[in-house]
Amino acid sequence: QKDADLFMERLEEAMQLGKPHYSPQVRNLFPDIFQAIVRQRTIEAVYHSQGRNKTEKRCIDPYHILPREHRLYIVGFCHKHQEFRIFRLSRFQNVKVLNQVYEKRPFDLQKYMEGTWSIERGNEQIRFVVRFSANVARYVLEEEMFLMPKFSQEPDGSVLMEVTVNNSNEFLRWLYTYSHDAEIIEPEEFRQLMRRKLEQWLEMYQCSPQGRE
């Protein structure tokens, strides 16, 4: 027990995590959640749902820790909703590990996250073809992705990426980080969507902030 306590103490020191500016000052909750996963214990948590802008107490059976885009997420069974859900670690405001050992339900993480670009699951099936310029091709090819896109090298050094996702929002946000070095080839509707967004940005920057009503 002494060795286990020392390990959790060292883990808390080693895992230095960020949090949103609006979060209350709370201790590092990662070691408690990690311990609950290893020991297969239910946690009683105070959690803030950003979508509903509501903070409430929940009981969760934590199964997995997912690192995504510089954040940590917990996949677990929510007692309140009686289904598996994804919880962002930084939105936990308090965690208590209960003595209650939960019985593991059949759960396939790979199937649960199938077609998900990062963390937001969806019900669509959208096939994207994107051209990345030679300037960024090597960086795109070394991206640590959670899906397995198909890449093909072009004679001019650019690369074509083909991938099917179940939610377009996260994928588009990722594309924005490559700016003009990423061009949507297909689908046409998303190509036009990107064009409208660029027109909105151009309009915004064509006038001074003081002149905007």
Coordinates of C-alpha atoms in Angstrom, one line a residue:
Q1 CA 0.0 0.0 0.0
K2 CA 2.9 2.4 0.8
D3 CA 4.4 1.8 -2.6
A4 CA 1.1 2.4 -4.3
D5 CA 0.6 5.7 -2.4
L6 CA 4.1 6.8 -3.3
F7 CA 3.4 6.0 -6.9
M8 CA 0.3 8.1 -7.0
E9 CA 2.1 10.9 -5.3
R10 CA 4.9 10.8 -7.9
L11 CA 2.3 10.6 -10.6
E12 CA 0.6 13.8 -9.4
E13 CA 3.9 15.6 -9.4
A14 CA 4.8 14.3 -12.9
M15 CA 1.5 15.1 -14.6
Q16 CA 1.3 18.9 -14.8
L17 CA -1.9 19.7 -16.6
G18 CA -3.4 23.0 -17.9
K19 CA -7.0 24.2 -17.4
P20 CA -9.3 26.8 -18.7
H21 CA -9.0 30.3 -17.1
Y22 CA -12.6 30.1 -15.7
S23 CA -12.0 26.8 -13.9
P24 CA -12.0 27.0 -10.1
Q25 CA -8.7 26.3 -8.3
V26 CA -8.7 22.5 -7.9
R27 CA -6.0 19.9 -7.2
N28 CA -4.7 17.7 -9.9
L29 CA -7.5 15.1 -10.4
F30 CA -5.7 12.9 -12.9
P31 CA -4.1 10.5 -10.3
D32 CA -7.5 9.8 -8.7
I33 CA -9.1 9.0 -12.1
F34 CA -6.1 6.9 -13.2
Q35 CA -6.3 5.0 -9.9
A36 CA -10.0 4.4 -10.4
I37 CA -9.4 3.0 -13.9
V38 CA -6.6 0.7 -12.7
R39 CA -8.6 -0.5 -9.7
Q40 CA -11.9 -0.6 -11.6
R41 CA -13.6 1.7 -9.2
T42 CA -16.6 4.0 -9.7
I43 CA -16.0 7.7 -9.2
E44 CA -18.3 10.3 -7.8
A45 CA -17.5 13.5 -9.7
V46 CA -18.6 17.1 -10.0
Y47 CA -18.4 17.8 -13.7
H48 CA -19.2 20.9 -15.8
S49 CA -20.9 20.2 -19.1
Q50 CA -19.9 23.0 -21.5
G51 CA -22.6 22.2 -24.0
R52 CA -25.4 22.7 -21.4
N53 CA -23.3 25.2 -19.3
K54 CA -24.3 23.2 -16.2
T55 CA -22.3 21.8 -13.3
E56 CA -23.6 18.7 -11.6
K57 CA -22.6 15.6 -9.6
R58 CA -22.3 12.3 -11.5
C59 CA -21.2 8.8 -10.9
I60 CA -19.0 7.4 -13.6
D61 CA -17.2 4.1 -14.3
P62 CA -14.0 5.2 -16.0
Y63 CA -12.6 2.9 -18.7
H64 CA -10.0 4.8 -20.8
I65 CA -7.9 7.9 -21.0
L66 CA -7.7 9.5 -24.4
P67 CA -5.1 12.1 -25.3
R68 CA -6.4 14.4 -28.0
E69 CA -5.1 17.8 -29.2
H70 CA -3.1 18.6 -26.0
R71 CA -6.0 17.6 -23.8
L72 CA -6.9 14.5 -21.9
Y73 CA -10.4 12.9 -22.1
I74 CA -12.0 10.1 -20.0
V75 CA -14.2 7.5 -21.6
G76 CA -16.6 6.0 -19.1
F77 CA -20.0 4.7 -18.4
C78 CA -22.3 7.5 -17.0
H79 CA -24.7 6.2 -14.4
K80 CA -27.1 9.1 -14.9
H81 CA -27.5 8.6 -18.7
Q82 CA -26.9 4.8 -18.7
E83 CA -24.5 5.0 -21.6
F84 CA -20.8 5.5 -22.4
R85 CA -19.7 9.1 -22.7
I86 CA -16.6 11.2 -23.2
F87 CA -15.5 13.6 -20.5
R88 CA -12.9 16.3 -20.7
L89 CA -10.5 16.0 -17.8
S90 CA -10.2 19.7 -17.2
R91 CA -14.0 20.0 -16.7
F92 CA -13.9 17.8 -13.6
Q93 CA -14.1 20.0 -10.5
N94 CA -13.9 17.3 -7.9
V95 CA -13.4 13.5 -7.9
K96 CA -14.0 11.0 -5.2
V97 CA -12.9 7.4 -5.8
L98 CA -15.6 5.1 -4.3
N99 CA -15.0 1.6 -2.8
Q100 CA -17.6 0.4 -5.3
V101 CA -16.0 -2.0 -7.8
Y102 CA -17.8 -1.8 -11.1
E103 CA -18.5 -4.7 -13.4
K104 CA -17.0 -4.1 -16.8
R105 CA -19.6 -3.9 -19.6
P106 CA -18.7 -5.1 -23.1
F107 CA -17.1 -2.1 -24.8
D108 CA -14.9 -1.8 -27.9
L109 CA -13.1 1.6 -27.8
Q110 CA -12.0 1.3 -31.5
K111 CA -15.5 0.7 -32.7
Y112 CA -16.8 3.4 -30.4
M113 CA -14.4 6.0 -32.0
E114 CA -14.6 4.6 -35.5
G115 CA -14.6 7.4 -38.1
T116 CA -14.0 10.1 -35.5
W117 CA -11.3 12.6 -36.5
S118 CA -10.4 13.5 -32.9
I119 CA -12.9 13.4 -30.0
E120 CA -16.3 14.6 -31.3
R121 CA -18.3 11.6 -32.5
G122 CA -20.9 12.0 -35.3
N123 CA -23.4 10.1 -37.5
E124 CA -22.2 11.3 -40.9
Q125 CA -20.0 9.6 -43.4
I126 CA -18.2 12.4 -45.3
R127 CA -15.3 11.6 -47.7
F128 CA -12.8 14.4 -47.9
V129 CA -10.0 14.8 -50.5
V130 CA -7.6 17.6 -49.6
R131 CA -4.4 18.8 -51.3
F132 CA -1.6 20.0 -49.1
S133 CA 1.1 22.2 -50.7
A134 CA 4.7 21.1 -50.8
N135 CA 5.4 23.7 -48.1
V136 CA 3.6 21.7 -45.5
A137 CA 3.5 18.2 -47.0
R138 CA 6.2 16.7 -44.7
Y139 CA 4.5 18.1 -41.6
V140 CA 1.1 16.7 -42.6
L141 CA 2.7 13.3 -43.2
E142 CA 4.2 13.2 -39.6
E143 CA 0.9 14.2 -37.9
E144 CA -0.2 11.7 -35.3
M145 CA -3.7 10.9 -36.5
F146 CA -6.3 8.7 -35.0
L147 CA -7.7 7.7 -38.4
M148 CA -5.7 6.2 -41.2
P149 CA -6.1 8.5 -44.3
K150 CA -4.9 7.5 -47.7
F151 CA -2.0 9.7 -48.9
S152 CA -0.6 10.1 -52.4
Q153 CA 2.4 12.1 -53.4
E154 CA 2.1 14.6 -56.3
P155 CA 4.9 15.4 -58.8
D156 CA 5.1 19.0 -57.5
G157 CA 5.8 17.8 -53.9
S158 CA 2.2 18.3 -52.7
V159 CA 0.2 15.5 -51.2
L160 CA -3.4 14.4 -51.6
M161 CA -5.1 13.1 -48.5
E162 CA -8.3 11.1 -48.7
V163 CA -10.2 10.4 -45.4
T164 CA -13.8 9.6 -44.4
V165 CA -15.0 11.1 -41.1
N166 CA -18.3 11.0 -39.1
N167 CA -18.2 14.7 -38.1
S168 CA -16.9 17.5 -40.3
N169 CA -16.4 20.2 -37.5
E170 CA -13.2 18.9 -36.0
F171 CA -11.7 18.0 -39.3
L172 CA -12.4 21.5 -40.7
R173 CA -10.9 23.1 -37.6
W174 CA -7.7 21.1 -38.1
L175 CA -7.6 22.1 -41.8
Y176 CA -7.8 25.8 -40.8
T177 CA -4.4 25.4 -39.1
Y178 CA -2.8 24.9 -42.5
S179 CA -4.4 28.0 -43.9
H180 CA -3.9 28.5 -47.7
D181 CA -1.6 25.4 -47.8
A182 CA -4.7 23.1 -47.5
E183 CA -7.2 23.0 -50.4
I184 CA -10.4 21.0 -50.2
I185 CA -10.9 19.2 -53.5
E186 CA -14.0 17.2 -52.5
P187 CA -16.8 17.4 -51.5
E188 CA -17.8 20.4 -53.5
E189 CA -20.2 21.7 -50.8
F190 CA -17.4 22.0 -48.3
R191 CA -15.2 23.6 -50.9
Q192 CA -17.9 26.3 -51.3
L193 CA -18.3 26.5 -47.5
M194 CA -14.6 27.2 -47.2
R195 CA -14.9 29.9 -49.9
R196 CA -17.7 31.6 -48.1
K197 CA -15.7 31.6 -44.9
L198 CA -12.7 33.1 -46.6
E199 CA -15.0 35.8 -48.0
Q200 CA -16.3 36.6 -44.5
W201 CA -12.7 36.8 -43.1
L202 CA -11.7 39.1 -46.0
E203 CA -14.7 41.4 -45.4
M204 CA -13.9 41.5 -41.7
Y205 CA -10.3 42.6 -42.3
Q206 CA -11.0 45.1 -45.1
C207 CA -12.4 47.6 -42.5
S208 CA -10.8 48.9 -39.3
P209 CA -12.1 47.5 -36.0
Q210 CA -13.3 51.1 -35.1
G211 CA -15.4 51.3 -38.2
R212 CA -17.2 48.0 -37.6
E213 CA -20.7 48.4 -36.2

